[in-house]
GROMACS .gro file of C-alpha atoms in nm:
model
  481
    1MET     CA    1   1.234  -5.157   3.685
    2VAL     CA    2   0.927  -5.144   3.910
    3SER     CA    3   0.969  -4.802   4.036
    4LEU     CA    4   1.111  -4.694   3.718
    5LEU     CA    5   0.757  -4.756   3.522
    6VAL     CA    6   0.571  -4.597   3.877
    7SER     CA    7   0.751  -4.301   3.787
    8GLY     CA    8   0.672  -4.312   3.387
    9VAL     CA    9   0.326  -4.395   3.444
   10THR     CA   10   0.308  -4.077   3.727
   11ALA     CA   11   0.463  -3.847   3.471
   12LEU     CA   12   0.207  -3.970   3.159
   13ILE     CA   13  -0.068  -3.910   3.386
   14THR     CA   14   0.094  -3.580   3.528
   15LEU     CA   15   0.096  -3.472   3.145
   16SER     CA   16  -0.219  -3.578   3.093
   17LYS     CA   17  -0.339  -3.376   3.359
   18LEU     CA   18  -0.161  -3.036   3.241
   19TRP     CA   19  -0.290  -3.094   2.902
   20VAL     CA   20  -0.642  -3.134   3.029
   21LEU     CA   21  -0.567  -2.770   3.246
   22ALA     CA   22  -0.409  -2.626   2.925
   23VAL     CA   23  -0.748  -2.756   2.753
   24ILE     CA   24  -0.987  -2.613   2.966
   25LEU     CA   25  -0.831  -2.295   3.090
   26PHE     CA   26  -0.798  -2.188   2.672
   27THR     CA   27  -1.168  -2.302   2.654
   28VAL     CA   28  -1.297  -2.062   2.951
   29ARG     CA   29  -1.080  -1.813   2.787
   30ALA     CA   30  -1.244  -1.853   2.444
   31ILE     CA   31  -1.615  -1.802   2.564
   32THR     CA   32  -1.515  -1.555   2.803
   33ARG     CA   33  -1.339  -1.335   2.484
   34LYS     CA   34  -1.628  -1.423   2.301
   35TYR     CA   35  -1.947  -1.366   2.465
   36TRP     CA   36  -1.810  -1.130   2.751
   37THR     CA   37  -1.780  -0.852   2.499
   38PRO     CA   38  -2.057  -0.493   2.417
   39ILE     CA   39  -1.985  -0.709   2.039
   40ARG     CA   40  -2.085  -1.042   2.112
   41ASP     CA   41  -2.355  -1.021   1.923
   42ILE     CA   42  -2.191  -0.879   1.604
   43PRO     CA   43  -2.168  -1.144   1.304
   44GLY     CA   44  -1.856  -1.293   1.223
   45PRO     CA   45  -1.656  -1.586   1.185
   46PHE     CA   46  -1.605  -1.860   1.492
   47LEU     CA   47  -1.227  -1.843   1.491
   48ALA     CA   48  -1.278  -1.445   1.490
   49SER     CA   49  -1.490  -1.391   1.802
   50PHE     CA   50  -1.175  -1.510   2.026
   51SER     CA   51  -0.885  -1.445   1.853
   52THR     CA   52  -0.653  -1.312   1.556
   53LEU     CA   53  -0.610  -1.616   1.429
   54TRP     CA   54  -0.858  -1.542   1.190
   55GLN     CA   55  -0.722  -1.195   1.047
   56VAL     CA   56  -0.365  -1.426   1.068
   57TYR     CA   57  -0.461  -1.716   0.803
   58HIS     CA   58  -0.664  -1.514   0.579
   59LEU     CA   59  -0.320  -1.259   0.525
   60TRP     CA   60  -0.100  -1.604   0.484
   61LYS     CA   61  -0.364  -1.729   0.232
   62GLY     CA   62  -0.312  -1.408   0.062
   63HIS     CA   63  -0.689  -1.244   0.028
   64ILE     CA   64  -0.804  -1.121   0.303
   65GLU     CA   65  -0.991  -0.864   0.099
   66ASP     CA   66  -1.217  -1.081  -0.059
   67GLU     CA   67  -1.312  -1.226   0.244
   68LEU     CA   68  -1.452  -0.915   0.437
   69ILE     CA   69  -1.595  -0.827   0.090
   70ASP     CA   70  -1.815  -1.150   0.147
   71LEU     CA   71  -1.900  -1.075   0.503
   72HIS     CA   72  -1.947  -0.757   0.467
   73GLN     CA   73  -2.203  -0.872   0.166
   74LYS     CA   74  -2.414  -1.141   0.386
   75ASN     CA   75  -2.388  -0.968   0.741
   76GLY     CA   76  -2.428  -0.610   0.673
   77TYR     CA   77  -2.281  -0.332   0.797
   78PHE     CA   78  -2.062  -0.485   1.105
   79VAL     CA   79  -1.892  -0.788   1.110
   80ARG     CA   80  -1.643  -0.887   1.395
   81ILE     CA   81  -1.321  -1.040   1.264
   82ALA     CA   82  -1.177  -1.028   1.605
   83GLU     CA   83  -1.247  -1.052   1.980
   84ASN     CA   84  -1.235  -0.682   2.036
   85GLU     CA   85  -1.234  -0.557   1.663
   86VAL     CA   86  -1.548  -0.493   1.418
   87SER     CA   87  -1.470  -0.421   1.038
   88VAL     CA   88  -1.759  -0.158   0.939
   89SER     CA   89  -1.866  -0.040   0.633
   90HIS     CA   90  -2.089   0.181   0.683
   91PRO     CA   91  -2.019   0.519   0.507
   92ASP     CA   92  -2.031   0.726   0.798
   93ALA     CA   93  -1.751   0.587   0.943
   94VAL     CA   94  -1.487   0.769   0.723
   95LYS     CA   95  -1.580   1.077   0.880
   96GLN     CA   96  -1.654   0.907   1.187
   97LEU     CA   97  -1.319   0.786   1.230
   98LEU     CA   98  -1.061   0.846   0.964
   99HIS     CA   99  -1.129   1.220   0.919
  100ALA     CA  100  -1.136   1.238   1.292
  101ASN     CA  101  -0.841   1.256   1.548
  102ILE     CA  102  -0.871   0.918   1.707
  103ALA     CA  103  -0.601   0.726   1.859
  104LYS     CA  104  -0.509   0.394   1.519
  105MET     CA  105  -0.366   0.101   1.717
  106SER     CA  106  -0.003   0.138   1.578
  107GLU     CA  107   0.029   0.541   1.705
  108LEU     CA  108  -0.200   0.539   2.022
  109ASN     CA  109  -0.170   0.955   2.072
  110PRO     CA  110  -0.275   1.135   1.727
  111LYS     CA  111  -0.125   1.497   1.865
  112ARG     CA  112   0.206   1.330   1.831
  113HIS     CA  113   0.103   1.149   1.495
  114ILE     CA  114   0.012   1.506   1.351
  115GLU     CA  115   0.341   1.664   1.456
  116LYS     CA  116   0.554   1.391   1.320
  117SER     CA  117   0.352   1.411   0.996
  118ARG     CA  118   0.364   1.860   1.007
  119ASN     CA  119   0.757   1.730   1.049
  120ILE     CA  120   0.803   1.584   0.754
  121ALA     CA  121   0.516   1.809   0.533
  122ALA     CA  122   0.814   2.002   0.366
  123GLY     CA  123   0.998   1.692   0.200
  124PHE     CA  124   0.657   1.588   0.059
  125ALA     CA  125   0.553   1.953  -0.023
  126LEU     CA  126   0.422   1.964  -0.464
  127SER     CA  127   0.632   2.217  -0.504
  128ASN     CA  128   0.927   2.044  -0.360
  129ILE     CA  129   0.886   1.746  -0.593
  130ILE     CA  130   0.860   1.941  -0.877
  131LYS     CA  131   1.209   2.060  -0.862
  132SER     CA  132   1.357   1.700  -0.913
  133GLU     CA  133   1.144   1.641  -1.238
  134PRO     CA  134   1.457   1.696  -1.455
  135HIS     CA  135   1.609   1.420  -1.256
  136VAL     CA  136   1.299   1.206  -1.266
  137ASP     CA  137   1.278   1.308  -1.674
  138ALA     CA  138   1.667   1.110  -1.655
  139ILE     CA  139   1.536   0.793  -1.493
  140LEU     CA  140   1.230   0.809  -1.710
  141HIS     CA  141   1.416   0.797  -2.043
  142CYS     CA  142   1.631   0.544  -1.928
  143PHE     CA  143   1.350   0.293  -1.905
  144GLU     CA  144   1.218   0.375  -2.255
  145LYS     CA  145   1.609   0.282  -2.340
  146HIS     CA  146   1.562  -0.035  -2.195
  147LEU     CA  147   1.194  -0.085  -2.298
  148ASP     CA  148   1.305  -0.030  -2.659
  149ARG     CA  149   1.576  -0.283  -2.639
  150LEU     CA  150   1.363  -0.492  -2.465
  151SER     CA  151   1.142  -0.450  -2.776
  152LYS     CA  152   1.429  -0.488  -3.077
  153CYS     CA  153   1.528  -0.825  -2.868
  154ASN     CA  154   1.128  -0.930  -2.862
  155GLU     CA  155   1.216  -0.982  -2.542
  156VAL     CA  156   0.926  -0.995  -2.312
  157VAL     CA  157   0.871  -0.722  -2.025
  158GLU     CA  158   0.807  -0.802  -1.673
  159PHE     CA  159   0.602  -0.488  -1.584
  160ASP     CA  160   0.622  -0.602  -1.193
  161LYS     CA  161   1.026  -0.547  -1.191
  162TRP     CA  162   1.040  -0.231  -1.388
  163PHE     CA  163   0.760  -0.108  -1.245
  164SER     CA  164   0.924  -0.146  -0.880
  165PHE     CA  165   1.289  -0.073  -1.041
  166PHE     CA  166   1.178   0.319  -1.170
  167ALA     CA  167   0.963   0.386  -0.829
  168PHE     CA  168   1.319   0.252  -0.632
  169ASP     CA  169   1.499   0.535  -0.832
  170VAL     CA  170   1.260   0.804  -0.804
  171LEU     CA  171   1.231   0.797  -0.435
  172GLY     CA  172   1.604   0.755  -0.442
  173GLU     CA  173   1.662   1.119  -0.656
  174VAL     CA  174   1.371   1.320  -0.435
  175THR     CA  175   1.462   1.209  -0.156
  176PHE     CA  176   1.939   1.182  -0.162
  177SER     CA  177   1.965   1.396  -0.466
  178LYS     CA  178   2.098   1.019  -0.667
  179SER     CA  179   1.855   0.745  -0.738
  180PHE     CA  180   1.988   0.421  -0.747
  181GLY     CA  181   2.039   0.243  -1.031
  182PHE     CA  182   1.759   0.009  -1.045
  183VAL     CA  183   1.671   0.107  -1.425
  184GLU     CA  184   2.050   0.182  -1.540
  185THR     CA  185   2.148  -0.120  -1.444
  186GLY     CA  186   1.813  -0.341  -1.494
  187THR     CA  187   1.881  -0.501  -1.136
  188ASP     CA  188   1.806  -0.601  -0.854
  189ILE     CA  189   2.024  -0.391  -0.636
  190ARG     CA  190   2.111  -0.581  -0.290
  191ASP     CA  191   1.801  -0.778  -0.424
  192ALA     CA  192   1.554  -0.507  -0.240
  193VAL     CA  193   1.291  -0.532  -0.458
  194ALA     CA  194   1.251  -0.924  -0.381
  195ASN     CA  195   1.314  -0.868  -0.045
  196THR     CA  196   1.096  -0.599  -0.028
  197LYS     CA  197   0.757  -0.876  -0.146
  198ALA     CA  198   0.901  -1.184   0.071
  199LEU     CA  199   0.872  -0.937   0.368
  200ALA     CA  200   0.549  -0.849   0.312
  201VAL     CA  201   0.341  -1.118   0.455
  202TYR     CA  202   0.605  -1.157   0.776
  203ILE     CA  203   0.479  -0.727   0.821
  204ALA     CA  204   0.111  -0.854   0.794
  205VAL     CA  205   0.100  -1.097   1.045
  206MET     CA  206   0.331  -0.929   1.291
  207GLY     CA  207   0.117  -0.610   1.300
  208HIS     CA  208  -0.147  -0.866   1.504
  209TYR     CA  209   0.180  -0.989   1.726
  210ILE     CA  210   0.412  -0.678   1.806
  211TRP     CA  211   0.533  -0.904   2.109
  212LEU     CA  212   0.663  -1.129   1.875
  213HIS     CA  213   0.790  -0.928   1.655
  214ASN     CA  214   0.999  -0.723   1.948
  215LEU     CA  215   1.186  -1.059   1.954
  216THR     CA  216   1.253  -1.151   1.577
  217LEU     CA  217   1.311  -0.890   1.306
  218GLY     CA  218   1.250  -0.627   1.603
  219ASN     CA  219   1.551  -0.728   1.797
  220PRO     CA  220   1.836  -0.482   1.724
  221LEU     CA  221   2.074  -0.758   1.768
  222LEU     CA  222   1.962  -0.932   1.478
  223SER     CA  223   1.978  -0.594   1.264
  224ARG     CA  224   2.382  -0.482   1.397
  225ILE     CA  225   2.453  -0.838   1.304
  226GLY     CA  226   2.300  -0.866   0.956
  227LEU     CA  227   2.037  -1.123   1.050
  228GLN     CA  228   1.763  -0.945   0.919
  229PRO     CA  229   1.580  -0.949   0.602
  230SER     CA  230   1.431  -0.610   0.678
  231SER     CA  231   1.838  -0.496   0.722
  232HIS     CA  232   1.823  -0.390   0.337
  233ILE     CA  233   1.573  -0.119   0.292
  234PHE     CA  234   1.809  -0.003   0.662
  235ASP     CA  235   2.179  -0.101   0.414
  236THR     CA  236   1.976   0.057   0.163
  237CYS     CA  237   1.929   0.399   0.284
  238LEU     CA  238   2.248   0.390   0.530
  239ALA     CA  239   2.483   0.440   0.184
  240ALA     CA  240   2.245   0.675   0.018
  241ILE     CA  241   2.280   0.908   0.272
  242ASP     CA  242   2.638   0.835   0.295
  243ALA     CA  243   2.656   0.862  -0.033
  244ARG     CA  244   2.510   1.185  -0.019
  245LYS     CA  245   2.715   1.366   0.218
  246ASN     CA  246   3.000   1.325  -0.070
  247ASN     CA  247   2.786   1.450  -0.341
  248PRO     CA  248   2.870   1.791  -0.481
  249ALA     CA  249   2.549   1.790  -0.654
  250THR     CA  250   2.296   1.747  -0.357
  251ARG     CA  251   1.974   1.946  -0.384
  252ASN     CA  252   1.717   2.068  -0.197
  253ASP     CA  253   1.545   1.787  -0.145
  254MET     CA  254   1.352   1.563   0.134
  255MET     CA  255   1.643   1.495   0.285
  256GLN     CA  256   1.794   1.902   0.315
  257ARG     CA  257   1.405   1.963   0.421
  258TRP     CA  258   1.453   1.716   0.724
  259LEU     CA  259   1.780   1.843   0.820
  260ASP     CA  260   1.661   2.219   0.821
  261VAL     CA  261   1.350   2.115   1.043
  262ARG     CA  262   1.552   1.972   1.213
  263ALA     CA  263   1.831   2.245   1.262
  264LYS     CA  264   1.597   2.491   1.312
  265TYR     CA  265   1.374   2.284   1.619
  266PRO     CA  266   1.626   2.057   1.719
  267ASP     CA  267   1.294   1.986   1.965
  268ARG     CA  268   1.086   1.842   1.747
  269MET     CA  269   1.260   1.624   1.514
  270THR     CA  270   1.426   1.366   1.609
  271GLU     CA  271   1.757   1.249   1.414
  272ASN     CA  272   1.631   0.905   1.459
  273GLU     CA  273   1.249   1.061   1.280
  274ILE     CA  274   1.494   1.170   0.955
  275PHE     CA  275   1.609   0.812   0.914
  276ALA     CA  276   1.253   0.687   1.008
  277ALA     CA  277   1.148   0.908   0.771
  278ALA     CA  278   1.331   0.809   0.432
  279VAL     CA  279   1.315   0.436   0.548
  280ALA     CA  280   0.964   0.450   0.561
  281ASN     CA  281   0.955   0.669   0.242
  282ILE     CA  282   1.191   0.389   0.018
  283GLY     CA  283   1.022   0.083   0.167
  284ALA     CA  284   0.639   0.196   0.138
  285GLY     CA  285   0.675   0.433  -0.163
  286ALA     CA  286   0.801   0.172  -0.428
  287ASP     CA  287   0.547  -0.122  -0.368
  288THR     CA  288   0.254   0.117  -0.433
  289VAL     CA  289   0.402   0.308  -0.680
  290GLY     CA  290   0.452   0.001  -0.894
  291ALA     CA  291   0.223  -0.200  -0.770
  292THR     CA  292  -0.066   0.073  -0.903
  293ALA     CA  293   0.131   0.155  -1.201
  294GLN     CA  294   0.050  -0.230  -1.278
  295ALA     CA  295  -0.300  -0.217  -1.241
  296PHE     CA  296  -0.344   0.077  -1.453
  297ILE     CA  297  -0.158  -0.056  -1.745
  298TYR     CA  298  -0.302  -0.436  -1.687
  299TYR     CA  299  -0.653  -0.322  -1.677
  300LEU     CA  300  -0.647  -0.114  -1.974
  301LEU     CA  301  -0.525  -0.408  -2.184
  302ARG     CA  302  -0.814  -0.593  -2.021
  303HIS     CA  303  -1.004  -0.285  -2.125
  304PRO     CA  304  -0.933  -0.195  -2.506
  305GLU     CA  305  -1.221   0.069  -2.545
  306TYR     CA  306  -1.081   0.277  -2.234
  307LEU     CA  307  -0.730   0.211  -2.347
  308GLN     CA  308  -0.823   0.355  -2.654
  309ARG     CA  309  -0.980   0.644  -2.561
  310LEU     CA  310  -0.669   0.719  -2.379
  311ARG     CA  311  -0.420   0.693  -2.624
  312ASP     CA  312  -0.671   0.949  -2.859
  313GLU     CA  313  -0.644   1.227  -2.551
  314ILE     CA  314  -0.254   1.145  -2.519
  315ASP     CA  315  -0.211   1.165  -2.934
  316ALA     CA  316  -0.444   1.449  -2.974
  317ALA     CA  317  -0.277   1.651  -2.701
  318GLN     CA  318   0.066   1.531  -2.858
  319SER     CA  319  -0.009   1.679  -3.222
  320ARG     CA  320  -0.155   1.960  -3.071
  321GLY     CA  321   0.217   2.009  -2.927
  322GLU     CA  322   0.101   2.004  -2.610
  323LEU     CA  323   0.335   1.697  -2.488
  324SER     CA  324   0.761   1.676  -2.404
  325PRO     CA  325   0.974   1.420  -2.534
  326ILE     CA  326   0.857   1.340  -2.113
  327VAL     CA  327   0.562   1.412  -2.042
  328GLN     CA  328   0.564   1.684  -1.791
  329TYR     CA  329   0.349   1.685  -1.436
  330ASN     CA  330   0.127   1.953  -1.571
  331GLU     CA  331   0.066   1.865  -1.903
  332ALA     CA  332  -0.003   1.492  -1.763
  333GLN     CA  333  -0.248   1.724  -1.511
  334ARG     CA  334  -0.441   1.868  -1.807
  335LEU     CA  335  -0.528   1.530  -1.915
  336PRO     CA  336  -0.891   1.432  -1.803
  337PHE     CA  337  -0.922   1.111  -1.866
  338LEU     CA  338  -0.555   0.980  -1.814
  339GLN     CA  339  -0.705   1.109  -1.469
  340ALA     CA  340  -1.006   0.894  -1.448
  341CYS     CA  341  -0.830   0.582  -1.541
  342LEU     CA  342  -0.583   0.648  -1.215
  343LYS     CA  343  -0.851   0.691  -1.001
  344GLU     CA  344  -1.008   0.394  -1.096
  345THR     CA  345  -0.712   0.182  -1.094
  346TYR     CA  346  -0.678   0.383  -0.705
  347ARG     CA  347  -0.984   0.264  -0.642
  348PHE     CA  348  -1.038  -0.102  -0.827
  349HIS     CA  349  -0.596  -0.223  -0.701
  350SER     CA  350  -0.588  -0.019  -0.419
  351ALA     CA  351  -0.188  -0.152  -0.324
  352ALA     CA  352  -0.251  -0.118   0.022
  353VAL     CA  353  -0.497  -0.385   0.127
  354GLY     CA  354  -0.438  -0.408   0.573
  355GLY     CA  355  -0.755  -0.226   0.765
  356LEU     CA  356  -0.725   0.119   0.900
  357PRO     CA  357  -0.833   0.032   1.286
  358ARG     CA  358  -0.886   0.330   1.560
  359VAL     CA  359  -0.980   0.235   1.854
  360VAL     CA  360  -1.302   0.412   2.030
  361PRO     CA  361  -1.236   0.711   2.276
  362GLN     CA  362  -1.348   0.778   2.586
  363GLY     CA  363  -1.762   0.821   2.582
  364GLY     CA  364  -1.814   0.578   2.335
  365MET     CA  365  -1.894   0.625   1.934
  366THR     CA  366  -2.258   0.541   1.751
  367ILE     CA  367  -2.238   0.453   1.402
  368ALA     CA  368  -2.569   0.426   1.156
  369GLY     CA  369  -2.698   0.374   1.494
  370ARG     CA  370  -2.494   0.092   1.705
  371TYR     CA  371  -2.296   0.253   2.015
  372PHE     CA  372  -1.953   0.132   2.066
  373PRO     CA  373  -1.800   0.158   2.409
  374GLN     CA  374  -1.457   0.300   2.407
  375GLY     CA  375  -1.226   0.040   2.396
  376VAL     CA  376  -1.354  -0.132   2.085
  377VAL     CA  377  -1.141  -0.145   1.737
  378LEU     CA  378  -1.320  -0.069   1.492
  379SER     CA  379  -1.175  -0.124   1.153
  380ILE     CA  380  -1.223   0.016   0.741
  381ASN     CA  381  -1.118  -0.189   0.476
  382THR     CA  382  -1.013   0.019   0.157
  383TRP     CA  383  -1.144  -0.234  -0.102
  384VAL     CA  384  -1.458  -0.307   0.125
  385PHE     CA  385  -1.532   0.121   0.123
  386HIS     CA  386  -1.418   0.043  -0.321
  387ARG     CA  387  -1.650  -0.216  -0.350
  388ASN     CA  388  -1.919  -0.099  -0.155
  389PRO     CA  389  -2.224  -0.013  -0.420
  390GLN     CA  390  -2.439   0.201  -0.208
  391ILE     CA  391  -2.130   0.448  -0.303
  392PHE     CA  392  -1.976   0.351  -0.626
  393GLY     CA  393  -2.264   0.231  -0.784
  394GLU     CA  394  -2.436  -0.140  -0.893
  395ASP     CA  395  -2.098  -0.179  -1.085
  396CYS     CA  396  -1.852  -0.159  -0.838
  397ASN     CA  397  -1.684  -0.491  -0.942
  398SER     CA  398  -1.593  -0.327  -1.317
  399PHE     CA  399  -1.316  -0.117  -1.394
  400ASN     CA  400  -1.495   0.180  -1.481
  401PRO     CA  401  -1.346   0.479  -1.535
  402ASP     CA  402  -1.587   0.684  -1.680
  403ARG     CA  403  -1.750   0.743  -1.260
  404TRP     CA  404  -1.488   1.010  -1.246
  405LEU     CA  405  -1.610   1.207  -1.526
  406GLN     CA  406  -2.017   1.248  -1.381
  407ALA     CA  407  -2.071   1.591  -1.356
  408GLU     CA  408  -2.016   1.566  -1.004
  409THR     CA  409  -1.784   1.351  -0.839
  410THR     CA  410  -1.774   1.499  -0.518
  411TYR     CA  411  -1.890   1.225  -0.277
  412ILE     CA  412  -1.743   0.942  -0.425
  413ASP     CA  413  -1.426   1.141  -0.425
  414SER     CA  414  -1.507   1.137  -0.009
  415PHE     CA  415  -1.440   0.773  -0.087
  416LEU     CA  416  -1.141   0.708  -0.270
  417ILE     CA  417  -0.922   0.627   0.101
  418HIS     CA  418  -0.683   0.438  -0.096
  419TRP     CA  419  -0.373   0.659   0.090
  420GLY     CA  420  -0.588   0.700   0.400
  421ALA     CA  421  -0.753   0.967   0.501
  422GLY     CA  422  -0.780   1.248   0.761
  423TYR     CA  423  -0.422   1.272   1.043
  424ASN     CA  424  -0.262   0.940   0.878
  425GLN     CA  425  -0.328   0.965   0.521
  426CYS     CA  426  -0.028   0.877   0.358
  427PRO     CA  427   0.259   1.117   0.333
  428GLY     CA  428   0.384   1.072   0.017
  429ARG     CA  429   0.057   1.076  -0.224
  430ASN     CA  430   0.173   1.394  -0.419
  431LEU     CA  431   0.486   1.210  -0.530
  432ALA     CA  432   0.319   0.881  -0.590
  433GLN     CA  433   0.018   1.118  -0.810
  434PHE     CA  434   0.331   1.269  -0.980
  435GLU     CA  435   0.548   0.952  -1.092
  436LEU     CA  436   0.225   0.792  -1.187
  437LEU     CA  437   0.087   1.075  -1.431
  438LYS     CA  438   0.451   1.125  -1.544
  439LEU     CA  439   0.494   0.707  -1.650
  440MET     CA  440   0.175   0.631  -1.777
  441ALA     CA  441   0.136   0.924  -2.015
  442THR     CA  442   0.464   0.901  -2.111
  443LEU     CA  443   0.439   0.490  -2.182
  444ILE     CA  444   0.129   0.478  -2.324
  445ARG     CA  445   0.211   0.728  -2.583
  446ASP     CA  446   0.520   0.620  -2.688
  447TYR     CA  447   0.447   0.208  -2.714
  448ASP     CA  448   0.180  -0.045  -2.806
  449ILE     CA  449   0.153  -0.268  -2.519
  450GLU     CA  450  -0.040  -0.663  -2.557
  451GLN     CA  451  -0.005  -0.965  -2.319
  452VAL     CA  452   0.211  -1.237  -2.440
  453ASP     CA  453  -0.102  -1.449  -2.336
  454PRO     CA  454  -0.436  -1.249  -2.316
  455ARG     CA  455  -0.597  -1.514  -2.134
  456LYS     CA  456  -0.346  -1.523  -1.851
  457GLU     CA  457  -0.473  -1.303  -1.595
  458TRP     CA  458  -0.224  -1.141  -1.312
  459VAL     CA  459  -0.171  -1.322  -0.951
  460PHE     CA  460  -0.145  -1.124  -0.633
  461LYS     CA  461  -0.174  -1.170  -0.263
  462SER     CA  462  -0.328  -0.955  -0.039
  463GLN     CA  463  -0.096  -0.903   0.240
  464PHE     CA  464   0.074  -0.574   0.357
  465THR     CA  465   0.038  -0.495  -0.026
  466ALA     CA  466  -0.185  -0.575  -0.312
  467ILE     CA  467   0.149  -0.655  -0.575
  468PRO     CA  468   0.114  -0.856  -0.900
  469SER     CA  469   0.349  -1.051  -1.135
  470GLY     CA  470   0.262  -1.300  -1.385
  471TRP     CA  471   0.151  -1.142  -1.663
  472PRO     CA  472   0.479  -1.093  -1.942
  473CYS     CA  473   0.412  -0.850  -2.215
  474LYS     CA  474   0.558  -0.786  -2.604
  475ILE     CA  475   0.571  -0.375  -2.643
  476GLN     CA  476   0.661  -0.255  -2.940
  477ARG     CA  477   0.752   0.164  -3.031
  478ARG     CA  478   0.487   0.365  -3.127
  479SER     CA  479   0.578   0.615  -3.425
  480ARG     CA  480   0.440   0.974  -3.355
  481GLU     CA  481   0.400   1.052  -3.692
   0.00000   0.00000   0.00000
């Protein structure tokens, strides 16, 4: 008994020593990270000075953009947000970081990234997208039939759901020559929308822990046995590719353009890269378009004077016979206030909320008089730049489409970075603009829309994307007389 007691005490003492050693090692590592670095003098949250946990915590909470805006207002152009990462808000940073061929953290070879972008560029060309317009019109026509049904039944419209359905189906048409059927059935097929939302926080957090991702959802074994929450995107794409092979009405869609590049230059593009392009297109395209469409309607409802101006512009074009039953892209392009409202929506509620990090190259870099040595990560946050009064004026925290109708907007245009900028600019931006202009022009012309409770604000979390919900609406079809 005594020997057992002695052994137990010895074990406890050993365990205590190990805990003390762990605390000492953690403290030494934290102090080294905080002070043994050329960015030790840059202000920021204490936790961020030696860990990525500050970012992870606020990503989990869901409003890291507000935290960063506040930190830059207090501390100026530079805020330390991790042991080796600095958030930068100086206007020069867009040109120096985003428009230069500098490595980003997820792609350390800018040249290779540019090559990949060129390979898929043909599919995303506007001239190619417009060929699918009649098929997109059919989706939008079906979309309006559902809205008419909901209106006649006096049921609420949850635009977060319906805009996602529309965006998914358009992606199906332009990528695979066939919509997925979300709008037609009015259902979330394979729970794609729900799973994408659930996956957002995982993507945001695991971007900081790639090694852990490779052990969990990045593990190919989990995908093979169907345990990945993200596998619905892969399954959706695989099913669409299989259906496309047996579709006699297949067009020269995105997939075909990529297959043509692969056939002509087999050493430039692999089959895996074609599949990856399709998955990325579906996975990212639906969320961003759906969130932006929501923001467009929501902020116009909150600013009825702008909604009326837009309606007057659209109604005037309709009375002149300039609009088709489903508004065409080239028709929507000729509506300047519509364009201004969409630009302001991009600025005021950017769907992508993550930072745009770049690794300082060999030789270092100087921004706003501050030198950063090679290897330091400099990050640009879209929301921080879009709320910068130096760029967008003292009313930058207000929704104001008129800022885009000034005589000269070249300067502020260069800081509208919702699609990124430079070599890493979103390849699907033409498709998104195409969808949104058609969708918004048609809906504003055809329906009166109001919130069920105008006093209720929507909710959203800024994790990987800022997708709102919780603002049900009532609609009524307008007369075109």
